[in-house]
PDB file of C-alpha atoms in Angstrom:
ATOM      1  CA  MET A   1     163.766 257.764 -67.686  1.00 92.00           C
ATOM      2  CA  HIS A   2     167.057 255.896 -67.651  1.00 96.00           C
ATOM      3  CA  SER A   3     168.360 258.167 -64.903  1.00 97.00           C
ATOM      4  CA  TYR A   4     165.671 256.815 -62.553  1.00 97.00           C
ATOM      5  CA  ASP A   5     167.068 253.299 -62.895  1.00 96.00           C
ATOM      6  CA  VAL A   6     170.584 254.636 -62.325  1.00 95.00           C
ATOM      7  CA  PHE A   7     169.429 256.522 -59.227  1.00 96.00           C
ATOM      8  CA  ARG A   8     167.782 253.428 -57.739  1.00 95.00           C
ATOM      9  CA  HIS A   9     170.876 251.336 -58.479  1.00 92.00           C
ATOM     10  CA  TYR A  10     173.167 253.844 -56.770  1.00 90.00           C
ATOM     11  CA  GLU A  11     170.745 254.153 -53.846  1.00 90.00           C
ATOM     12  CA  ARG A  12     170.814 250.389 -53.230  1.00 91.00           C
ATOM     13  CA  LEU A  13     174.488 249.662 -53.767  1.00 86.00           C
ATOM     14  CA  HIS A  14     176.446 252.836 -53.190  1.00 90.00           C
ATOM     15  CA  TRP A  15     179.107 252.914 -50.464  1.00 94.00           C
ATOM     16  CA  LYS A  16     179.340 255.772 -47.978  1.00 93.00           C
ATOM     17  CA  LEU A  17     182.293 257.858 -46.859  1.00 94.00           C
ATOM     18  CA  GLY A  18     181.498 256.749 -43.316  1.00 93.00           C
ATOM     19  CA  ASP A  19     182.269 253.159 -44.385  1.00 93.00           C
ATOM     20  CA  LEU A  20     185.962 254.071 -44.454  1.00 96.00           C
ATOM     21  CA  ASP A  21     187.560 253.326 -41.107  1.00 96.00           C
ATOM     22  CA  LEU A  22     189.822 256.350 -41.053  1.00 97.00           C
ATOM     23  CA  ASP A  23     190.724 255.797 -37.405  1.00 96.00           C
ATOM     24  CA  SER A  24     192.366 252.503 -38.362  1.00 97.00           C
ATOM     25  CA  ILE A  25     194.948 254.053 -40.702  1.00 97.00           C
ATOM     26  CA  ASP A  26     198.449 252.961 -39.710  1.00 93.00           C
ATOM     27  CA  PRO A  27     200.852 255.792 -40.637  1.00 95.00           C
ATOM     28  CA  THR A  28     203.732 253.318 -40.765  1.00 96.00           C
ATOM     29  CA  LEU A  29     202.088 251.725 -43.814  1.00 97.00           C
ATOM     30  CA  VAL A  30     201.777 255.047 -45.651  1.00 98.00           C
ATOM     31  CA  ARG A  31     204.505 255.773 -48.177  1.00 97.00           C
ATOM     32  CA  PRO A  32     205.098 259.332 -49.460  1.00 96.00           C
ATOM     33  CA  GLU A  33     203.867 258.203 -52.882  1.00 96.00           C
ATOM     34  CA  TYR A  34     200.471 257.376 -51.355  1.00 97.00           C
ATOM     35  CA  VAL A  35     200.081 260.958 -50.159  1.00 97.00           C
ATOM     36  CA  THR A  36     201.041 262.242 -53.607  1.00 95.00           C
ATOM     37  CA  LEU A  37     198.521 259.883 -55.183  1.00 96.00           C
ATOM     38  CA  ALA A  38     195.708 260.987 -52.861  1.00 97.00           C
ATOM     39  CA  LYS A  39     196.437 264.679 -53.427  1.00 96.00           C
ATOM     40  CA  SER A  40     196.471 264.136 -57.189  1.00 94.00           C
ATOM     41  CA  ALA A  41     193.149 262.297 -57.015  1.00 96.00           C
ATOM     42  CA  THR A  42     191.688 265.063 -54.864  1.00 96.00           C
ATOM     43  CA  MET A  43     192.581 267.622 -57.523  1.00 92.00           C
ATOM     44  CA  GLY A  44     191.225 265.481 -60.345  1.00 92.00           C
ATOM     45  CA  GLU A  45     187.937 264.800 -58.576  1.00 95.00           C
ATOM     46  CA  SER A  46     187.516 268.488 -57.710  1.00 93.00           C
ATOM     47  CA  ASN A  47     186.554 269.147 -61.318  1.00 92.00           C
ATOM     48  CA  VAL A  48     183.130 267.617 -60.805  1.00 95.00           C
ATOM     49  CA  ILE A  49     181.517 271.011 -60.135  1.00 95.00           C
ATOM     50  CA  ALA A  50     182.865 272.476 -63.359  1.00 94.00           C
ATOM     51  CA  ALA A  51     181.707 269.392 -65.246  1.00 94.00           C
ATOM     52  CA  VAL A  52     178.170 269.371 -63.830  1.00 96.00           C
ATOM     53  CA  HIS A  53     177.890 273.087 -64.591  1.00 95.00           C
ATOM     54  CA  GLY A  54     178.895 272.404 -68.189  1.00 94.00           C
ATOM     55  CA  PHE A  55     176.549 269.439 -68.549  1.00 96.00           C
ATOM     56  CA  LEU A  56     173.530 271.373 -67.333  1.00 96.00           C
ATOM     57  CA  ASP A  57     174.289 274.232 -69.726  1.00 94.00           C
ATOM     58  CA  GLU A  58     175.027 272.065 -72.753  1.00 95.00           C
ATOM     59  CA  PHE A  59     172.169 269.577 -72.249  1.00 96.00           C
ATOM     60  CA  VAL A  60     169.547 272.115 -71.295  1.00 95.00           C
ATOM     61  CA  ASP A  61     167.013 270.272 -73.515  1.00 94.00           C
ATOM     62  CA  ASP A  62     167.716 266.808 -72.054  1.00 97.00           C
ATOM     63  CA  TYR A  63     166.173 266.318 -68.615  1.00 97.00           C
ATOM     64  CA  ASP A  64     167.070 262.638 -68.384  1.00 98.00           C
ATOM     65  CA  PHE A  65     170.798 263.143 -68.935  1.00 98.00           C
ATOM     66  CA  SER A  66     170.822 266.262 -66.765  1.00 98.00           C
ATOM     67  CA  THR A  67     169.332 264.232 -63.923  1.00 97.00           C
ATOM     68  CA  PHE A  68     172.003 261.591 -64.378  1.00 98.00           C
ATOM     69  CA  ALA A  69     174.652 264.333 -64.320  1.00 98.00           C
ATOM     70  CA  VAL A  70     173.457 265.410 -60.867  1.00 97.00           C
ATOM     71  CA  VAL A  71     173.532 261.832 -59.545  1.00 96.00           C
ATOM     72  CA  TRP A  72     176.976 261.329 -61.107  1.00 97.00           C
ATOM     73  CA  GLY A  73     178.134 264.582 -59.572  1.00 97.00           C
ATOM     74  CA  PHE A  74     177.181 263.437 -56.081  1.00 96.00           C
ATOM     75  CA  GLN A  75     179.419 260.385 -56.376  1.00 95.00           C
ATOM     76  CA  GLU A  76     182.322 262.381 -57.738  1.00 97.00           C
ATOM     77  CA  VAL A  77     182.029 264.902 -54.906  1.00 97.00           C
ATOM     78  CA  GLN A  78     182.143 261.935 -52.527  1.00 97.00           C
ATOM     79  CA  HIS A  79     185.409 260.784 -54.136  1.00 97.00           C
ATOM     80  CA  HIS A  80     186.867 264.260 -53.653  1.00 97.00           C
ATOM     81  CA  TYR A  81     185.892 264.348 -49.983  1.00 98.00           C
ATOM     82  CA  ALA A  82     186.983 260.748 -49.369  1.00 98.00           C
ATOM     83  CA  PHE A  83     190.528 261.376 -50.592  1.00 98.00           C
ATOM     84  CA  ARG A  84     190.636 264.604 -48.574  1.00 97.00           C
ATOM     85  CA  ALA A  85     189.394 262.765 -45.484  1.00 98.00           C
ATOM     86  CA  TRP A  86     192.101 260.119 -45.852  1.00 98.00           C
ATOM     87  CA  LEU A  87     194.722 262.858 -46.136  1.00 98.00           C
ATOM     88  CA  ALA A  88     193.308 264.790 -43.181  1.00 98.00           C
ATOM     89  CA  ALA A  89     193.502 261.661 -41.026  1.00 98.00           C
ATOM     90  CA  LEU A  90     197.246 261.763 -41.652  1.00 97.00           C
ATOM     91  CA  GLY A  91     197.539 265.477 -40.954  1.00 97.00           C
ATOM     92  CA  GLU A  92     197.960 266.283 -44.653  1.00 96.00           C
ATOM     93  CA  SER A  93     196.231 269.322 -46.123  1.00 92.00           C
ATOM     94  CA  VAL A  94     195.068 270.212 -49.624  1.00 92.00           C
ATOM     95  CA  ASP A  95     195.705 273.566 -51.293  1.00 89.00           C
ATOM     96  CA  ASP A  96     192.191 275.043 -51.409  1.00 91.00           C
ATOM     97  CA  SER A  97     193.285 277.855 -53.702  1.00 90.00           C
ATOM     98  CA  ALA A  98     194.204 275.239 -56.315  1.00 88.00           C
ATOM     99  CA  VAL A  99     190.840 273.508 -55.868  1.00 91.00           C
ATOM    100  CA  HIS A 100     188.973 276.808 -56.206  1.00 90.00           C
ATOM    101  CA  ALA A 101     190.863 277.546 -59.419  1.00 86.00           C
ATOM    102  CA  MET A 102     189.256 274.482 -61.004  1.00 85.00           C
ATOM    103  CA  ARG A 103     185.716 275.830 -60.529  1.00 88.00           C
ATOM    104  CA  ALA A 104     185.208 277.446 -63.956  1.00 84.00           C
ATOM    105  CA  PRO A 105     182.926 275.315 -66.175  1.00 82.00           C
ATOM    106  CA  TYR A 106     184.319 273.422 -69.103  1.00 80.00           C
ATOM    107  CA  ALA A 107     183.757 274.820 -72.570  1.00 81.00           C
ATOM    108  CA  PRO A 108     181.190 272.752 -74.487  1.00 84.00           C
ATOM    109  CA  GLY A 109     182.455 270.097 -76.864  1.00 85.00           C
ATOM    110  CA  THR A 110     182.307 270.504 -80.624  1.00 93.00           C
ATOM    111  CA  THR A 111     179.020 268.589 -80.298  1.00 97.00           C
ATOM    112  CA  PRO A 112     177.137 267.193 -77.291  1.00 97.00           C
ATOM    113  CA  SER A 113     178.161 263.708 -78.438  1.00 97.00           C
ATOM    114  CA  ALA A 114     181.812 264.772 -78.285  1.00 96.00           C
ATOM    115  CA  THR A 115     181.284 265.977 -74.722  1.00 96.00           C
ATOM    116  CA  LEU A 116     179.817 262.610 -73.766  1.00 97.00           C
ATOM    117  CA  ALA A 117     182.652 260.789 -75.541  1.00 96.00           C
ATOM    118  CA  THR A 118     185.212 262.811 -73.608  1.00 94.00           C
ATOM    119  CA  ASN A 119     183.656 261.644 -70.366  1.00 95.00           C
ATOM    120  CA  ILE A 120     183.666 257.996 -71.442  1.00 97.00           C
ATOM    121  CA  ILE A 121     187.420 258.279 -71.897  1.00 96.00           C
ATOM    122  CA  SER A 122     187.789 260.063 -68.562  1.00 95.00           C
ATOM    123  CA  GLU A 123     185.864 257.394 -66.639  1.00 97.00           C
ATOM    124  CA  LEU A 124     187.576 254.440 -68.329  1.00 96.00           C
ATOM    125  CA  THR A 125     190.984 255.970 -67.670  1.00 95.00           C
ATOM    126  CA  VAL A 126     190.426 256.702 -64.001  1.00 96.00           C
ATOM    127  CA  ASN A 127     188.729 253.334 -63.469  1.00 97.00           C
ATOM    128  CA  HIS A 128     191.819 251.574 -64.832  1.00 96.00           C
ATOM    129  CA  VAL A 129     194.294 253.682 -62.869  1.00 96.00           C
ATOM    130  CA  TYR A 130     192.408 253.471 -59.553  1.00 97.00           C
ATOM    131  CA  ARG A 131     191.917 249.713 -59.878  1.00 97.00           C
ATOM    132  CA  THR A 132     195.578 249.088 -60.642  1.00 96.00           C
ATOM    133  CA  MET A 133     196.698 251.387 -57.825  1.00 96.00           C
ATOM    134  CA  SER A 134     194.389 249.601 -55.365  1.00 96.00           C
ATOM    135  CA  ARG A 135     196.478 246.476 -55.916  1.00 95.00           C
ATOM    136  CA  TRP A 136     199.711 248.435 -55.479  1.00 96.00           C
ATOM    137  CA  VAL A 137     199.097 250.263 -52.197  1.00 97.00           C
ATOM    138  CA  THR A 138     199.388 248.357 -48.921  1.00 96.00           C
ATOM    139  CA  GLU A 139     197.561 250.765 -46.598  1.00 97.00           C
ATOM    140  CA  PRO A 140     194.121 249.084 -46.248  1.00 97.00           C
ATOM    141  CA  VAL A 141     191.903 252.193 -46.010  1.00 98.00           C
ATOM    142  CA  LEU A 142     193.391 253.826 -49.114  1.00 98.00           C
ATOM    143  CA  GLN A 143     193.272 250.460 -50.852  1.00 97.00           C
ATOM    144  CA  ARG A 144     189.539 250.174 -50.193  1.00 97.00           C
ATOM    145  CA  LEU A 145     188.927 253.788 -51.208  1.00 98.00           C
ATOM    146  CA  LEU A 146     190.682 253.258 -54.536  1.00 98.00           C
ATOM    147  CA  LEU A 147     188.768 250.059 -55.202  1.00 97.00           C
ATOM    148  CA  GLU A 148     185.389 251.596 -54.357  1.00 97.00           C
ATOM    149  CA  ALA A 149     186.121 254.665 -56.494  1.00 97.00           C
ATOM    150  CA  SER A 150     187.273 252.426 -59.342  1.00 97.00           C
ATOM    151  CA  ARG A 151     183.984 250.538 -59.277  1.00 96.00           C
ATOM    152  CA  ASP A 152     182.071 253.815 -59.295  1.00 96.00           C
ATOM    153  CA  GLU A 153     184.020 255.033 -62.338  1.00 97.00           C
ATOM    154  CA  ALA A 154     183.235 251.795 -64.193  1.00 97.00           C
ATOM    155  CA  GLY A 155     179.548 252.401 -63.541  1.00 96.00           C
ATOM    156  CA  HIS A 156     179.845 256.004 -64.678  1.00 97.00           C
ATOM    157  CA  ALA A 157     181.510 254.890 -67.914  1.00 97.00           C
ATOM    158  CA  ARG A 158     178.636 252.473 -68.527  1.00 97.00           C
ATOM    159  CA  GLU A 159     176.079 255.276 -68.260  1.00 98.00           C
ATOM    160  CA  PHE A 160     178.021 257.718 -70.421  1.00 98.00           C
ATOM    161  CA  ILE A 161     178.230 254.926 -73.020  1.00 98.00           C
ATOM    162  CA  HIS A 162     174.450 254.552 -72.813  1.00 98.00           C
ATOM    163  CA  TYR A 163     173.811 258.254 -73.347  1.00 98.00           C
ATOM    164  CA  THR A 164     176.376 258.519 -76.164  1.00 98.00           C
ATOM    165  CA  THR A 165     174.861 255.547 -77.993  1.00 98.00           C
ATOM    166  CA  GLU A 166     171.395 257.001 -77.550  1.00 97.00           C
ATOM    167  CA  ARG A 167     172.461 260.438 -78.768  1.00 97.00           C
ATOM    168  CA  LEU A 168     174.244 259.095 -81.865  1.00 98.00           C
ATOM    169  CA  ALA A 169     171.123 257.138 -82.789  1.00 97.00           C
ATOM    170  CA  ARG A 170     169.239 260.442 -82.827  1.00 96.00           C
ATOM    171  CA  ARG A 171     172.050 262.582 -84.235  1.00 97.00           C
ATOM    172  CA  PRO A 172     174.268 260.435 -86.475  1.00 97.00           C
ATOM    173  CA  GLU A 173     175.813 263.581 -87.968  1.00 97.00           C
ATOM    174  CA  GLU A 174     177.755 263.940 -84.688  1.00 98.00           C
ATOM    175  CA  LEU A 175     179.715 260.727 -85.290  1.00 98.00           C
ATOM    176  CA  PRO A 176     182.798 262.503 -86.717  1.00 97.00           C
ATOM    177  CA  SER A 177     183.152 264.552 -83.528  1.00 97.00           C
ATOM    178  CA  VAL A 178     183.109 261.350 -81.463  1.00 97.00           C
ATOM    179  CA  LEU A 179     185.805 259.719 -83.599  1.00 97.00           C
ATOM    180  CA  GLU A 180     187.872 262.885 -83.464  1.00 96.00           C
ATOM    181  CA  THR A 181     187.619 262.897 -79.664  1.00 95.00           C
ATOM    182  CA  LEU A 182     188.709 259.263 -79.528  1.00 96.00           C
ATOM    183  CA  TYR A 183     191.744 259.968 -81.679  1.00 95.00           C
ATOM    184  CA  VAL A 184     192.796 263.032 -79.703  1.00 92.00           C
ATOM    185  CA  TYR A 185     192.846 261.118 -76.417  1.00 91.00           C
ATOM    186  CA  SER A 186     194.212 257.739 -77.510  1.00 89.00           C
ATOM    187  CA  SER A 187     196.794 258.457 -80.202  1.00 84.00           C
ATOM    188  CA  GLU A 188     199.733 259.508 -77.999  1.00 80.00           C
ATOM    189  CA  ALA A 189     201.978 257.330 -75.829  1.00 74.00           C
ATOM    190  CA  LYS A 190     200.767 258.929 -72.599  1.00 83.00           C
ATOM    191  CA  ILE A 191     197.681 259.241 -70.472  1.00 85.00           C
ATOM    192  CA  LYS A 192     195.778 262.205 -71.825  1.00 78.00           C
ATOM    193  CA  HIS A 193     192.908 263.168 -69.564  1.00 73.00           C
ATOM    194  CA  PRO A 194     190.248 265.854 -70.112  1.00 73.00           C
ATOM    195  CA  VAL A 195     191.177 267.628 -66.878  1.00 71.00           C
ATOM    196  CA  SER A 196     194.759 267.910 -68.099  1.00 68.00           C
ATOM    197  CA  THR A 197     193.627 269.145 -71.495  1.00 66.00           C
ATOM    198  CA  PHE A 198     191.021 271.702 -70.468  1.00 62.00           C
ATOM    199  CA  LYS A 199     192.472 272.874 -67.160  1.00 57.00           C
ATOM    200  CA  SER A 200     196.126 272.958 -68.142  1.00 59.00           C
ATOM    201  CA  GLY A 201     197.929 275.860 -66.516  1.00 60.00           C
ATOM    202  CA  ILE A 202     195.088 276.792 -64.162  1.00 59.00           C
ATOM    203  CA  SER A 203     196.353 274.984 -61.093  1.00 49.00           C
ATOM    204  CA  GLU A 204     199.991 274.518 -62.032  1.00 50.00           C
ATOM    205  CA  GLY A 205     202.792 276.146 -60.071  1.00 48.00           C
ATOM    206  CA  GLY A 206     203.539 275.959 -56.389  1.00 54.00           C
ATOM    207  CA  ASP A 207     204.201 272.668 -54.697  1.00 61.00           C
ATOM    208  CA  HIS A 208     200.780 271.015 -54.906  1.00 69.00           C
ATOM    209  CA  ALA A 209     199.955 267.932 -56.939  1.00 82.00           C
ATOM    210  CA  THR A 210     197.844 267.980 -60.089  1.00 86.00           C
ATOM    211  CA  ILE A 211     195.999 265.109 -61.743  1.00 86.00           C
ATOM    212  CA  ASP A 212     199.005 264.628 -64.024  1.00 88.00           C
ATOM    213  CA  THR A 213     201.189 264.023 -60.966  1.00 89.00           C
ATOM    214  CA  GLY A 214     199.199 260.876 -60.273  1.00 90.00           C
ATOM    215  CA  PHE A 215     199.318 259.705 -63.872  1.00 91.00           C
ATOM    216  CA  GLU A 216     203.085 260.203 -63.971  1.00 91.00           C
ATOM    217  CA  LEU A 217     203.433 258.192 -60.760  1.00 92.00           C
ATOM    218  CA  PHE A 218     201.256 255.474 -62.260  1.00 92.00           C
ATOM    219  CA  LEU A 219     203.258 255.189 -65.478  1.00 92.00           C
ATOM    220  CA  GLU A 220     206.688 255.479 -63.837  1.00 93.00           C
ATOM    221  CA  GLN A 221     206.260 253.247 -60.787  1.00 92.00           C
ATOM    222  CA  ILE A 222     203.147 251.105 -61.086  1.00 94.00           C
ATOM    223  CA  ALA A 223     202.125 250.313 -64.658  1.00 92.00           C
ATOM    224  CA  GLU A 224     203.581 247.199 -66.228  1.00 88.00           C
ATOM    225  CA  ASP A 225     205.148 247.192 -69.678  1.00 90.00           C
ATOM    226  CA  GLY A 226     202.458 247.610 -72.312  1.00 91.00           C
ATOM    227  CA  GLU A 227     199.787 248.687 -69.820  1.00 93.00           C
ATOM    228  CA  LEU A 228     199.235 252.050 -71.493  1.00 93.00           C
ATOM    229  CA  GLU A 229     198.441 250.297 -74.763  1.00 93.00           C
ATOM    230  CA  VAL A 230     196.080 247.974 -72.888  1.00 94.00           C
ATOM    231  CA  LEU A 231     194.217 251.043 -71.618  1.00 95.00           C
ATOM    232  CA  HIS A 232     194.096 252.677 -75.057  1.00 95.00           C
ATOM    233  CA  ASP A 233     192.905 249.412 -76.596  1.00 95.00           C
ATOM    234  CA  LYS A 234     190.108 249.183 -74.032  1.00 96.00           C
ATOM    235  CA  VAL A 235     189.004 252.705 -74.918  1.00 96.00           C
ATOM    236  CA  ARG A 236     189.067 251.954 -78.659  1.00 97.00           C
ATOM    237  CA  ARG A 237     187.091 248.728 -78.170  1.00 97.00           C
ATOM    238  CA  THR A 238     184.493 250.624 -76.174  1.00 98.00           C
ATOM    239  CA  PHE A 239     183.994 253.119 -78.995  1.00 98.00           C
ATOM    240  CA  ALA A 240     183.909 250.283 -81.518  1.00 98.00           C
ATOM    241  CA  GLY A 241     180.995 248.853 -79.569  1.00 98.00           C
ATOM    242  CA  ILE A 242     179.200 252.204 -79.613  1.00 98.00           C
ATOM    243  CA  THR A 243     179.727 252.911 -83.310  1.00 97.00           C
ATOM    244  CA  GLY A 244     179.890 249.436 -84.864  1.00 97.00           C
ATOM    245  CA  LEU A 245     183.159 250.416 -86.579  1.00 97.00           C
ATOM    246  CA  ASP A 246     186.574 248.765 -86.595  1.00 97.00           C
ATOM    247  CA  LEU A 247     188.588 251.073 -84.329  1.00 97.00           C
ATOM    248  CA  SER A 248     191.240 248.572 -83.291  1.00 95.00           C
ATOM    249  CA  SER A 249     194.191 250.856 -84.104  1.00 94.00           C
ATOM    250  CA  ASN A 250     194.938 254.547 -84.462  1.00 93.00           C
ATOM    251  CA  ALA A 251     195.193 254.095 -88.222  1.00 95.00           C
ATOM    252  CA  LYS A 252     191.711 252.588 -88.329  1.00 97.00           C
ATOM    253  CA  VAL A 253     190.348 255.398 -86.171  1.00 96.00           C
ATOM    254  CA  ARG A 254     191.776 257.907 -88.668  1.00 96.00           C
ATOM    255  CA  ARG A 255     190.264 255.973 -91.589  1.00 96.00           C
ATOM    256  CA  ALA A 256     186.868 255.784 -89.883  1.00 97.00           C
ATOM    257  CA  LEU A 257     187.001 259.518 -89.205  1.00 96.00           C
ATOM    258  CA  ALA A 258     187.859 260.278 -92.827  1.00 96.00           C
ATOM    259  CA  ASP A 259     185.012 258.057 -94.023  1.00 96.00           C
ATOM    260  CA  ALA A 260     182.550 259.644 -91.587  1.00 94.00           C
ATOM    261  CA  ILE A 261     183.482 263.134 -92.723  1.00 92.00           C
ATOM    262  CA  ALA A 262     183.235 262.122 -96.374  1.00 87.00           C
TER     263      ALA A 262
END
């Protein structure tokens, strides 16, 4: 099974939370925006339990992918705890009631392929944001954490691409749902993330950060001009590679969707 190869790869190369030298954090290097970023990431990563729950329900007939989902879930839980550990080292707490509110499983996608496609977009987005932020922060421990998490997300995207490609080969009738998912998440001039879409309103209110807080910080203070389009273009090129279609613009995504439906 493909998940066995993924498991062995993670086992050999995966970093550990204990690798972060939390005792070396210099509070004088920590800006308030870094705390906001870490709290936002903590909330975003907390959705792993809901996602694994949904995967195991929706892919009940696919042992290989379900096994990958468990391995993937372990790494995402590590991200959640790593950001919390960095915050705790600074005496910063996380609102557990907000985290608990994210527990409910996601609703299944319109097709299993659409669910997989949603997660490709999620991983590519967070990979890009974490990597860019790792170059922006100056506190070394948070910088390393962001870089390690970014590399993990790139690997996760690669595996979701594998399983989506494999599924579409077996179920080509699910292609329209994949193209629809791509259009929904890449057609607006903002970062649209599945957590924001499916969990909107659940954890809002109060004074805690949400995943959108981090994306807003990224776009307002960190991203260079045109960087959002660079991200959307990367997502479209990824789906072009999966489908073999020209998806280089929103207009072409719409045309491909219309042709697939027809």
